[in-house]
């Protein structure tokens, strides 16, 4: 906390110095969304280069002055929270003055910018993000406040904790971890008692694009147990992108890659080649939209695809067919095909990439 307080005081000192010299204060931060500032490292994923291009939030420019003011406002809120050892969610911050902030996305973006500017992870700024992910399976742990949590694979699911850094005493006999893209598939596997039938495992879903806490939990479980991590995604560009976020990280959060990525993640399914192998009927597949084609083309150009020849091949199959499939497509073979045939075979015979 002393590091956070010192970092904020340094920013404010610079603002005061500029004012004393009758100069307009500016806030300087790394350009988070520029691919030129990102390097790809096999062991980490996408990370920010040390000397990257920066952008300035100026107080004397009509376009950036409101953002400058809001950044100082949120910095003062963080400062008070760190001093008093209290926490708030991004939602709490937005609702503290909805008229001033205008929208939740403005607050979210400024918090990421502040985290990047101070080079301090968001959790250390005492800001918690609301969690949307679920976890189930062979796992128990103690939350920061001493609450004991047991995720045994029943019909109930547990929300990913909002302070992942604070959880301790993690115990599991799981043999692997399965990241499931969608909530519906996750629930279906729970109903089929998948976690216990095959071998003990931990299942996690970010319910689409994963939030920060879900990614932190996947990383923490991998660090703690060092078990294989598999992903089960739709066979479409969106599913591939979500898998890449877990494995390699995202451009906008590349300054935090070390805490968020799990480069050992394997692609278990649904593979585009599976659709051919299992003779899935063409009429249950979905034709590509223009947006799908654009997204797939952009993924194929990314630096990490070059070092994954098998993935590259799968993306070429998808591009050539111009067809996509949701995991639910397997029910066209039989209602419990996913948990009874598909996943057990894949896991037993090594059908992952």
Short mmCIF file of N, CA, C and O in Angstrom, two decimals, residues 203-333:
data_model
loop_
_atom_site.label_atom_id
_atom_site.label_comp_id
_atom_site.label_asym_id
_atom_site.label_seq_id
_atom_site.Cartn_x
_atom_site.Cartn_y
_atom_site.Cartn_z
N UNK A 203 -13.88 -27.33 -13.12
CA UNK A 203 -14.46 -26.68 -14.30
C UNK A 203 -14.66 -25.19 -14.01
O UNK A 203 -15.10 -24.82 -12.92
N UNK A 204 -14.33 -24.39 -15.01
CA UNK A 204 -14.47 -22.93 -14.87
C UNK A 204 -15.12 -22.39 -16.13
O UNK A 204 -14.81 -22.84 -17.24
N UNK A 205 -16.01 -21.41 -15.96
CA UNK A 205 -16.50 -20.68 -17.14
C UNK A 205 -16.45 -19.18 -16.87
O UNK A 205 -16.77 -18.75 -15.76
N UNK A 206 -16.01 -18.44 -17.87
CA UNK A 206 -16.05 -16.97 -17.78
C UNK A 206 -17.33 -16.45 -18.38
O UNK A 206 -17.52 -15.24 -18.49
N UNK A 207 -18.21 -17.37 -18.80
CA UNK A 207 -19.49 -17.03 -19.44
C UNK A 207 -19.28 -16.05 -20.58
O UNK A 207 -19.79 -14.94 -20.58
N UNK A 208 -18.48 -16.51 -21.54
CA UNK A 208 -18.14 -15.65 -22.69
C UNK A 208 -16.75 -15.08 -22.49
O UNK A 208 -15.87 -15.76 -21.95
N UNK A 209 -16.55 -13.83 -22.89
CA UNK A 209 -15.24 -13.19 -22.71
C UNK A 209 -14.97 -13.11 -21.21
O UNK A 209 -15.78 -12.55 -20.46
N UNK A 210 -13.85 -13.68 -20.72
CA UNK A 210 -13.66 -13.76 -19.27
C UNK A 210 -13.34 -12.42 -18.64
O UNK A 210 -12.64 -11.60 -19.24
N UNK A 211 -13.86 -12.20 -17.43
CA UNK A 211 -13.49 -11.00 -16.68
C UNK A 211 -12.14 -11.26 -16.00
O UNK A 211 -11.62 -12.38 -16.01
N UNK A 212 -11.62 -10.22 -15.39
CA UNK A 212 -10.29 -10.27 -14.78
C UNK A 212 -10.19 -11.36 -13.71
O UNK A 212 -9.23 -12.12 -13.65
N UNK A 213 -11.22 -11.46 -12.84
CA UNK A 213 -11.15 -12.42 -11.74
C UNK A 213 -11.11 -13.86 -12.22
O UNK A 213 -10.41 -14.69 -11.66
N UNK A 214 -11.86 -14.16 -13.29
CA UNK A 214 -11.87 -15.53 -13.82
C UNK A 214 -10.48 -15.87 -14.35
O UNK A 214 -9.94 -16.95 -14.12
N UNK A 215 -9.87 -14.91 -15.07
CA UNK A 215 -8.52 -15.14 -15.59
C UNK A 215 -7.50 -15.29 -14.47
O UNK A 215 -6.59 -16.13 -14.53
N UNK A 216 -7.65 -14.48 -13.41
CA UNK A 216 -6.74 -14.57 -12.27
C UNK A 216 -6.87 -15.93 -11.58
O UNK A 216 -5.88 -16.52 -11.16
N UNK A 217 -8.12 -16.43 -11.49
CA UNK A 217 -8.33 -17.72 -10.82
C UNK A 217 -7.73 -18.86 -11.63
O UNK A 217 -7.07 -19.75 -11.07
N UNK A 218 -7.92 -18.84 -12.95
CA UNK A 218 -7.33 -19.89 -13.80
C UNK A 218 -5.82 -19.91 -13.60
O UNK A 218 -5.20 -20.96 -13.40
N UNK A 219 -5.22 -18.72 -13.58
CA UNK A 219 -3.76 -18.61 -13.40
C UNK A 219 -3.34 -19.11 -12.01
O UNK A 219 -2.36 -19.84 -11.88
N UNK A 220 -4.11 -18.72 -10.99
CA UNK A 220 -3.75 -19.12 -9.62
C UNK A 220 -3.85 -20.64 -9.46
O UNK A 220 -2.99 -21.27 -8.83
N UNK A 221 -4.90 -21.25 -10.03
CA UNK A 221 -5.07 -22.71 -9.93
C UNK A 221 -3.94 -23.42 -10.67
O UNK A 221 -3.42 -24.44 -10.21
N UNK A 222 -3.56 -22.85 -11.81
CA UNK A 222 -2.47 -23.47 -12.58
C UNK A 222 -1.15 -23.36 -11.81
O UNK A 222 -0.38 -24.32 -11.71
N UNK A 223 -0.89 -22.18 -11.24
CA UNK A 223 0.34 -21.99 -10.44
C UNK A 223 0.37 -22.96 -9.25
O UNK A 223 1.41 -23.50 -8.91
N UNK A 224 -0.80 -23.16 -8.62
CA UNK A 224 -0.87 -23.96 -7.39
C UNK A 224 -0.76 -25.46 -7.67
O UNK A 224 -0.04 -26.17 -7.00
N UNK A 225 -1.51 -25.93 -8.68
CA UNK A 225 -1.62 -27.38 -8.87
C UNK A 225 -0.83 -27.92 -10.06
O UNK A 225 -0.61 -29.14 -10.15
N UNK A 226 -0.43 -27.04 -10.98
CA UNK A 226 0.36 -27.47 -12.16
C UNK A 226 -0.29 -28.67 -12.88
O UNK A 226 0.40 -29.63 -13.22
N UNK A 227 -1.61 -28.61 -13.08
CA UNK A 227 -2.31 -29.69 -13.80
C UNK A 227 -2.62 -29.22 -15.22
O UNK A 227 -2.63 -28.02 -15.48
N UNK A 228 -2.86 -30.14 -16.16
CA UNK A 228 -3.18 -29.71 -17.52
C UNK A 228 -4.45 -28.84 -17.55
O UNK A 228 -5.38 -29.08 -16.77
N UNK A 229 -4.45 -27.85 -18.43
CA UNK A 229 -5.62 -26.96 -18.57
C UNK A 229 -6.13 -27.07 -20.01
O UNK A 229 -5.38 -26.83 -20.96
N UNK A 230 -7.40 -27.46 -20.15
CA UNK A 230 -8.01 -27.62 -21.48
C UNK A 230 -9.13 -26.60 -21.67
O UNK A 230 -9.76 -26.19 -20.70
N UNK A 231 -9.38 -26.25 -22.93
CA UNK A 231 -10.50 -25.34 -23.20
C UNK A 231 -11.53 -26.03 -24.09
O UNK A 231 -11.18 -26.79 -24.99
N UNK A 232 -12.80 -25.72 -23.80
CA UNK A 232 -13.91 -26.23 -24.60
C UNK A 232 -14.68 -25.01 -25.11
O UNK A 232 -15.37 -24.34 -24.34
N UNK A 233 -14.50 -24.72 -26.40
CA UNK A 233 -15.06 -23.49 -26.99
C UNK A 233 -15.93 -23.85 -28.20
O UNK A 233 -15.80 -24.93 -28.77
N UNK A 234 -16.76 -22.90 -28.62
CA UNK A 234 -17.47 -23.06 -29.89
C UNK A 234 -16.44 -23.06 -31.03
O UNK A 234 -15.40 -22.40 -30.91
N UNK A 235 -16.74 -23.77 -32.11
CA UNK A 235 -15.83 -23.77 -33.28
C UNK A 235 -16.17 -22.56 -34.14
O UNK A 235 -16.77 -22.67 -35.20
N UNK A 236 -15.83 -21.38 -33.62
CA UNK A 236 -16.04 -20.14 -34.39
C UNK A 236 -14.98 -19.12 -33.99
O UNK A 236 -14.28 -19.31 -32.98
N UNK A 237 -14.80 -18.04 -34.77
CA UNK A 237 -13.74 -17.08 -34.47
C UNK A 237 -13.84 -16.49 -33.06
O UNK A 237 -12.83 -16.26 -32.41
N UNK A 238 -15.07 -16.29 -32.58
CA UNK A 238 -15.28 -15.72 -31.26
C UNK A 238 -14.74 -16.66 -30.18
O UNK A 238 -14.08 -16.24 -29.23
N UNK A 239 -15.03 -17.97 -30.34
CA UNK A 239 -14.54 -18.96 -29.38
C UNK A 239 -13.02 -19.03 -29.36
O UNK A 239 -12.39 -19.12 -28.30
N UNK A 240 -12.41 -18.95 -30.56
CA UNK A 240 -10.94 -18.98 -30.66
C UNK A 240 -10.35 -17.76 -29.96
O UNK A 240 -9.37 -17.84 -29.22
N UNK A 241 -10.98 -16.61 -30.17
CA UNK A 241 -10.49 -15.37 -29.54
C UNK A 241 -10.53 -15.47 -28.02
O UNK A 241 -9.59 -15.09 -27.33
N UNK A 242 -11.62 -16.01 -27.49
CA UNK A 242 -11.76 -16.15 -26.03
C UNK A 242 -10.67 -17.08 -25.49
O UNK A 242 -10.03 -16.80 -24.47
N UNK A 243 -10.42 -18.19 -26.20
CA UNK A 243 -9.38 -19.12 -25.78
C UNK A 243 -8.01 -18.42 -25.78
O UNK A 243 -7.20 -18.62 -24.86
N UNK A 244 -7.76 -17.59 -26.78
CA UNK A 244 -6.48 -16.88 -26.87
C UNK A 244 -6.31 -15.88 -25.72
O UNK A 244 -5.20 -15.63 -25.27
N UNK A 245 -7.43 -15.32 -25.23
CA UNK A 245 -7.35 -14.38 -24.09
C UNK A 245 -6.87 -15.15 -22.85
O UNK A 245 -5.99 -14.68 -22.13
N UNK A 246 -7.41 -16.34 -22.61
CA UNK A 246 -6.95 -17.15 -21.46
C UNK A 246 -5.49 -17.54 -21.62
O UNK A 246 -4.72 -17.52 -20.66
N UNK A 247 -5.11 -17.94 -22.83
CA UNK A 247 -3.77 -18.49 -23.05
C UNK A 247 -2.70 -17.41 -23.20
O UNK A 247 -1.64 -17.47 -22.58
N UNK A 248 -3.00 -16.41 -24.03
CA UNK A 248 -1.97 -15.42 -24.37
C UNK A 248 -2.24 -14.02 -23.84
O UNK A 248 -1.40 -13.14 -23.95
N UNK A 249 -3.46 -13.78 -23.33
CA UNK A 249 -3.77 -12.45 -22.83
C UNK A 249 -4.38 -11.57 -23.90
O UNK A 249 -4.57 -11.99 -25.04
N UNK A 250 -4.68 -10.33 -23.50
CA UNK A 250 -5.29 -9.39 -24.45
C UNK A 250 -4.39 -8.17 -24.58
O UNK A 250 -3.61 -7.87 -23.68
N UNK A 251 -4.54 -7.47 -25.68
CA UNK A 251 -3.70 -6.29 -25.93
C UNK A 251 -3.92 -5.25 -24.84
O UNK A 251 -2.98 -4.68 -24.30
N UNK A 252 -5.19 -5.01 -24.47
CA UNK A 252 -5.48 -3.92 -23.54
C UNK A 252 -4.96 -4.19 -22.12
O UNK A 252 -4.76 -3.29 -21.34
N UNK A 253 -4.77 -5.49 -21.77
CA UNK A 253 -4.26 -5.81 -20.43
C UNK A 253 -2.84 -6.38 -20.49
O UNK A 253 -2.39 -7.05 -19.56
N UNK A 254 -2.11 -6.10 -21.57
CA UNK A 254 -0.79 -6.70 -21.75
C UNK A 254 0.20 -6.25 -20.68
O UNK A 254 1.18 -6.94 -20.40
N UNK A 255 -0.07 -5.10 -20.04
CA UNK A 255 0.86 -4.63 -18.99
C UNK A 255 0.74 -5.49 -17.73
O UNK A 255 1.54 -5.37 -16.83
N UNK A 256 -0.28 -6.37 -17.68
CA UNK A 256 -0.44 -7.26 -16.53
C UNK A 256 -0.32 -8.73 -16.90
O UNK A 256 -0.72 -9.61 -16.16
N UNK A 257 0.24 -9.01 -18.09
CA UNK A 257 0.24 -10.38 -18.62
C UNK A 257 0.78 -11.41 -17.63
O UNK A 257 0.26 -12.53 -17.55
N UNK A 258 1.79 -11.05 -16.86
CA UNK A 258 2.46 -12.02 -15.98
C UNK A 258 1.51 -12.66 -14.97
O UNK A 258 1.75 -13.76 -14.51
N UNK A 259 0.43 -11.95 -14.60
CA UNK A 259 -0.50 -12.51 -13.59
C UNK A 259 -1.72 -13.16 -14.23
O UNK A 259 -2.54 -13.72 -13.54
N UNK A 260 -1.86 -13.01 -15.54
CA UNK A 260 -3.15 -13.34 -16.14
C UNK A 260 -3.14 -14.47 -17.16
O UNK A 260 -4.18 -15.05 -17.43
N UNK A 261 -2.00 -14.76 -17.75
CA UNK A 261 -2.00 -15.72 -18.86
C UNK A 261 -1.56 -17.11 -18.39
O UNK A 261 -0.82 -17.24 -17.42
N UNK A 262 -2.04 -18.14 -19.11
CA UNK A 262 -1.59 -19.51 -18.84
C UNK A 262 -1.17 -20.11 -20.19
O UNK A 262 -1.96 -20.72 -20.90
N UNK A 263 0.10 -19.90 -20.58
CA UNK A 263 0.54 -20.31 -21.92
C UNK A 263 0.48 -21.81 -22.18
O UNK A 263 0.57 -22.24 -23.32
N UNK A 264 0.29 -22.63 -21.11
CA UNK A 264 0.26 -24.09 -21.34
C UNK A 264 -1.14 -24.60 -21.72
O UNK A 264 -1.33 -25.80 -21.89
N UNK A 265 -2.11 -23.71 -21.83
CA UNK A 265 -3.49 -24.12 -22.15
C UNK A 265 -3.55 -24.88 -23.48
O UNK A 265 -2.90 -24.50 -24.45
N UNK A 266 -4.36 -25.94 -23.48
CA UNK A 266 -4.52 -26.76 -24.71
C UNK A 266 -5.95 -26.60 -25.25
O UNK A 266 -6.91 -26.49 -24.48
N UNK A 267 -6.06 -26.63 -26.58
CA UNK A 267 -7.37 -26.52 -27.24
C UNK A 267 -7.93 -27.93 -27.39
O UNK A 267 -7.45 -28.73 -28.19
N UNK A 268 -8.95 -28.26 -26.58
CA UNK A 268 -9.53 -29.61 -26.58
C UNK A 268 -10.65 -29.72 -27.62
O UNK A 268 -10.79 -30.72 -28.29
N UNK A 269 -11.45 -28.69 -27.72
CA UNK A 269 -12.58 -28.72 -28.67
C UNK A 269 -13.33 -27.41 -28.57
O UNK A 269 -12.96 -26.56 -27.77
N UNK A 270 -14.28 -27.23 -29.37
CA UNK A 270 -14.69 -28.03 -30.50
C UNK A 270 -13.78 -27.65 -31.67
O UNK A 270 -13.76 -26.48 -32.06
N UNK A 271 -13.03 -28.61 -32.22
CA UNK A 271 -12.11 -28.28 -33.31
C UNK A 271 -12.86 -28.29 -34.64
O UNK A 271 -13.72 -29.15 -34.87
N UNK A 272 -12.52 -27.37 -35.55
CA UNK A 272 -13.13 -27.41 -36.88
C UNK A 272 -12.95 -28.78 -37.55
O UNK A 272 -13.86 -29.25 -38.24
N UNK A 273 -11.81 -29.44 -37.29
CA UNK A 273 -11.59 -30.77 -37.90
C UNK A 273 -12.52 -31.83 -37.29
O UNK A 273 -12.83 -32.83 -37.92
N UNK A 274 -12.98 -31.59 -36.03
CA UNK A 274 -13.93 -32.53 -35.41
C UNK A 274 -15.24 -32.58 -36.20
O UNK A 274 -15.88 -33.63 -36.29
N UNK A 275 -15.63 -31.44 -36.74
CA UNK A 275 -16.92 -31.37 -37.46
C UNK A 275 -16.87 -32.31 -38.67
O UNK A 275 -17.85 -32.98 -38.98
N UNK A 276 -15.71 -32.35 -39.33
CA UNK A 276 -15.54 -33.25 -40.48
C UNK A 276 -15.44 -34.70 -39.99
O UNK A 276 -16.08 -35.61 -40.53
N UNK A 277 -14.64 -34.91 -38.95
CA UNK A 277 -14.36 -36.25 -38.43
C UNK A 277 -15.64 -36.93 -37.94
O UNK A 277 -15.82 -38.13 -38.09
N UNK A 278 -16.53 -36.14 -37.31
CA UNK A 278 -17.74 -36.72 -36.74
C UNK A 278 -18.92 -36.68 -37.72
O UNK A 278 -20.05 -37.00 -37.35
N UNK A 279 -18.61 -36.25 -38.96
CA UNK A 279 -19.67 -36.15 -39.98
C UNK A 279 -20.89 -35.35 -39.52
O UNK A 279 -22.03 -35.79 -39.64
N UNK A 280 -20.62 -34.19 -38.91
CA UNK A 280 -21.73 -33.33 -38.46
C UNK A 280 -22.47 -32.83 -39.70
O UNK A 280 -21.84 -32.33 -40.64
N UNK A 281 -23.78 -32.94 -39.67
CA UNK A 281 -24.57 -32.53 -40.84
C UNK A 281 -24.41 -31.04 -41.13
O UNK A 281 -24.40 -30.22 -40.22
N UNK A 282 -24.30 -30.71 -42.43
CA UNK A 282 -24.10 -29.31 -42.84
C UNK A 282 -25.27 -28.42 -42.39
O UNK A 282 -25.09 -27.25 -42.07
N UNK A 283 -26.49 -29.00 -42.36
CA UNK A 283 -27.66 -28.16 -42.04
C UNK A 283 -27.71 -27.70 -40.58
O UNK A 283 -28.49 -26.82 -40.23
N UNK A 284 -26.87 -28.31 -39.70
CA UNK A 284 -26.86 -27.82 -38.30
C UNK A 284 -25.70 -26.85 -38.05
O UNK A 284 -25.53 -26.36 -36.94
N UNK A 285 -24.89 -26.58 -39.09
CA UNK A 285 -23.79 -25.62 -38.98
C UNK A 285 -24.30 -24.23 -39.38
O UNK A 285 -25.30 -24.09 -40.08
N UNK A 286 -23.57 -23.19 -38.92
CA UNK A 286 -24.01 -21.81 -39.17
C UNK A 286 -23.05 -21.13 -40.15
O UNK A 286 -21.83 -21.16 -39.94
N UNK A 287 -23.58 -20.52 -41.22
CA UNK A 287 -22.70 -19.83 -42.17
C UNK A 287 -22.02 -18.61 -41.53
O UNK A 287 -22.60 -17.97 -40.66
N UNK A 288 -20.80 -18.34 -41.96
CA UNK A 288 -20.03 -17.17 -41.49
C UNK A 288 -20.75 -15.87 -41.86
O UNK A 288 -21.36 -15.76 -42.91
N UNK A 289 -20.63 -14.88 -40.98
CA UNK A 289 -21.05 -13.51 -41.34
C UNK A 289 -19.80 -12.76 -41.80
O UNK A 289 -18.68 -13.26 -41.62
N UNK A 290 -19.98 -11.57 -42.34
CA UNK A 290 -18.81 -10.73 -42.74
C UNK A 290 -17.91 -10.49 -41.54
O UNK A 290 -16.69 -10.49 -41.64
N UNK A 291 -18.56 -10.26 -40.39
CA UNK A 291 -17.82 -9.98 -39.15
C UNK A 291 -16.96 -11.19 -38.74
O UNK A 291 -15.81 -11.02 -38.31
N UNK A 292 -17.51 -12.40 -38.91
CA UNK A 292 -16.76 -13.62 -38.59
C UNK A 292 -15.50 -13.71 -39.45
O UNK A 292 -14.42 -14.04 -38.97
N UNK A 293 -15.68 -13.42 -40.75
CA UNK A 293 -14.54 -13.51 -41.68
C UNK A 293 -13.44 -12.52 -41.28
O UNK A 293 -12.26 -12.85 -41.28
N UNK A 294 -13.89 -11.32 -40.88
CA UNK A 294 -12.94 -10.27 -40.49
C UNK A 294 -12.18 -10.67 -39.24
O UNK A 294 -10.96 -10.54 -39.16
N UNK A 295 -12.93 -11.18 -38.26
CA UNK A 295 -12.30 -11.59 -36.99
C UNK A 295 -11.32 -12.73 -37.20
O UNK A 295 -10.20 -12.70 -36.68
N UNK A 296 -11.72 -13.72 -38.00
CA UNK A 296 -10.84 -14.86 -38.25
C UNK A 296 -9.55 -14.41 -38.95
O UNK A 296 -8.45 -14.82 -38.58
N UNK A 297 -9.70 -13.53 -39.95
CA UNK A 297 -8.52 -13.02 -40.68
C UNK A 297 -7.57 -12.30 -39.72
O UNK A 297 -6.35 -12.45 -39.80
N UNK A 298 -8.14 -11.53 -38.77
CA UNK A 298 -7.29 -10.79 -37.83
C UNK A 298 -6.59 -11.75 -36.86
O UNK A 298 -5.43 -11.57 -36.53
N UNK A 299 -7.29 -12.82 -36.43
CA UNK A 299 -6.66 -13.80 -35.52
C UNK A 299 -5.52 -14.52 -36.24
O UNK A 299 -4.45 -14.74 -35.67
N UNK A 300 -5.74 -14.86 -37.52
CA UNK A 300 -4.71 -15.59 -38.27
C UNK A 300 -3.41 -14.79 -38.42
O UNK A 300 -2.35 -15.35 -38.60
N UNK A 301 -3.52 -13.45 -38.32
CA UNK A 301 -2.32 -12.61 -38.48
C UNK A 301 -1.57 -12.40 -37.16
O UNK A 301 -0.50 -11.81 -37.13
N UNK A 302 -2.17 -12.84 -36.06
CA UNK A 302 -1.56 -12.54 -34.75
C UNK A 302 -0.26 -13.31 -34.55
O UNK A 302 -0.13 -14.43 -35.02
N UNK A 303 0.69 -12.70 -33.80
CA UNK A 303 2.02 -13.32 -33.69
C UNK A 303 2.01 -14.72 -33.09
O UNK A 303 2.83 -15.55 -33.44
N UNK A 304 1.06 -15.01 -32.19
CA UNK A 304 1.10 -16.33 -31.54
C UNK A 304 0.62 -17.47 -32.43
O UNK A 304 0.90 -18.63 -32.16
N UNK A 305 -0.13 -17.18 -33.48
CA UNK A 305 -0.63 -18.26 -34.34
C UNK A 305 0.52 -18.88 -35.14
O UNK A 305 0.54 -20.08 -35.41
N UNK A 306 1.51 -18.05 -35.46
CA UNK A 306 2.66 -18.53 -36.24
C UNK A 306 3.38 -19.68 -35.53
O UNK A 306 3.90 -20.59 -36.18
N UNK A 307 3.40 -19.65 -34.17
CA UNK A 307 4.14 -20.71 -33.46
C UNK A 307 3.23 -21.86 -33.06
O UNK A 307 3.59 -22.69 -32.24
N UNK A 308 2.02 -21.89 -33.61
CA UNK A 308 1.08 -22.97 -33.32
C UNK A 308 0.60 -23.59 -34.63
O UNK A 308 -0.53 -23.36 -35.06
N UNK A 309 1.46 -24.38 -35.31
CA UNK A 309 1.10 -24.90 -36.64
C UNK A 309 -0.22 -25.69 -36.65
O UNK A 309 -0.99 -25.59 -37.61
N UNK A 310 -0.51 -26.42 -35.58
CA UNK A 310 -1.75 -27.21 -35.54
C UNK A 310 -2.98 -26.30 -35.45
O UNK A 310 -4.00 -26.55 -36.07
N UNK A 311 -2.85 -25.23 -34.66
CA UNK A 311 -3.95 -24.27 -34.55
C UNK A 311 -4.18 -23.60 -35.90
O UNK A 311 -5.30 -23.40 -36.34
N UNK A 312 -3.05 -23.28 -36.53
CA UNK A 312 -3.09 -22.60 -37.83
C UNK A 312 -3.90 -23.44 -38.83
O UNK A 312 -4.75 -22.93 -39.56
N UNK A 313 -3.64 -24.74 -38.80
CA UNK A 313 -4.34 -25.67 -39.69
C UNK A 313 -5.84 -25.66 -39.43
O UNK A 313 -6.65 -25.65 -40.36
N UNK A 314 -6.21 -25.67 -38.15
CA UNK A 314 -7.64 -25.66 -37.78
C UNK A 314 -8.32 -24.38 -38.27
O UNK A 314 -9.45 -24.41 -38.76
N UNK A 315 -7.62 -23.26 -38.13
CA UNK A 315 -8.19 -21.98 -38.56
C UNK A 315 -8.34 -21.96 -40.08
O UNK A 315 -9.28 -21.36 -40.62
N UNK A 316 -7.42 -22.63 -40.78
CA UNK A 316 -7.52 -22.71 -42.25
C UNK A 316 -8.74 -23.55 -42.65
O UNK A 316 -9.44 -23.22 -43.61
N UNK A 317 -9.00 -24.64 -41.90
CA UNK A 317 -10.19 -25.47 -42.17
C UNK A 317 -11.45 -24.61 -41.99
O UNK A 317 -12.36 -24.64 -42.82
N UNK A 318 -11.46 -23.81 -40.89
CA UNK A 318 -12.61 -22.96 -40.61
C UNK A 318 -12.80 -21.91 -41.71
O UNK A 318 -13.91 -21.68 -42.18
N UNK A 319 -11.68 -21.31 -42.14
CA UNK A 319 -11.75 -20.27 -43.17
C UNK A 319 -12.24 -20.84 -44.50
O UNK A 319 -13.01 -20.20 -45.22
N UNK A 320 -11.79 -22.06 -44.82
CA UNK A 320 -12.17 -22.67 -46.10
C UNK A 320 -13.65 -23.06 -46.12
O UNK A 320 -14.33 -22.89 -47.13
N UNK A 321 -14.15 -23.55 -44.97
CA UNK A 321 -15.55 -24.02 -44.94
C UNK A 321 -16.54 -22.86 -44.82
O UNK A 321 -17.70 -22.98 -45.20
N UNK A 322 -16.04 -21.72 -44.23
CA UNK A 322 -16.92 -20.57 -43.96
C UNK A 322 -18.15 -20.98 -43.14
O UNK A 322 -19.24 -20.43 -43.29
N UNK A 323 -17.96 -22.00 -42.26
CA UNK A 323 -19.05 -22.47 -41.40
C UNK A 323 -18.57 -22.50 -39.96
O UNK A 323 -17.39 -22.76 -39.68
N UNK A 324 -19.49 -22.22 -39.04
CA UNK A 324 -19.12 -22.27 -37.62
C UNK A 324 -20.12 -23.16 -36.88
O UNK A 324 -21.21 -23.44 -37.39
N UNK A 325 -19.72 -23.60 -35.68
CA UNK A 325 -20.60 -24.50 -34.93
C UNK A 325 -20.50 -24.20 -33.44
O UNK A 325 -19.42 -23.93 -32.92
N UNK A 326 -21.64 -24.27 -32.77
CA UNK A 326 -21.65 -24.16 -31.31
C UNK A 326 -21.45 -25.56 -30.74
O UNK A 326 -21.73 -26.56 -31.42
N UNK A 327 -20.99 -25.64 -29.49
CA UNK A 327 -20.76 -26.94 -28.86
C UNK A 327 -22.05 -27.77 -28.86
O UNK A 327 -22.02 -28.99 -29.02
N UNK A 328 -23.19 -27.07 -28.75
CA UNK A 328 -24.50 -27.76 -28.71
C UNK A 328 -24.76 -28.59 -29.96
O UNK A 328 -25.65 -29.43 -29.97
N UNK A 329 -23.98 -28.36 -31.02
CA UNK A 329 -24.17 -29.08 -32.28
C UNK A 329 -24.00 -30.60 -32.05
O UNK A 329 -24.56 -31.41 -32.78
N UNK A 330 -23.25 -30.96 -31.01
CA UNK A 330 -23.01 -32.38 -30.73
C UNK A 330 -24.29 -33.11 -30.31
O UNK A 330 -24.37 -34.33 -30.41
N UNK A 331 -25.29 -32.35 -29.86
CA UNK A 331 -26.56 -33.02 -29.48
C UNK A 331 -27.26 -33.57 -30.71
O UNK A 331 -28.17 -34.40 -30.59
N UNK A 332 -26.83 -33.13 -31.91
CA UNK A 332 -27.42 -33.71 -33.13
C UNK A 332 -27.01 -35.18 -33.28
O UNK A 332 -27.62 -35.93 -34.03
N UNK A 333 -25.94 -35.58 -32.56
CA UNK A 333 -25.50 -36.98 -32.60
C UNK A 333 -26.22 -37.79 -31.52
O UNK A 333 -26.67 -38.89 -31.76
#
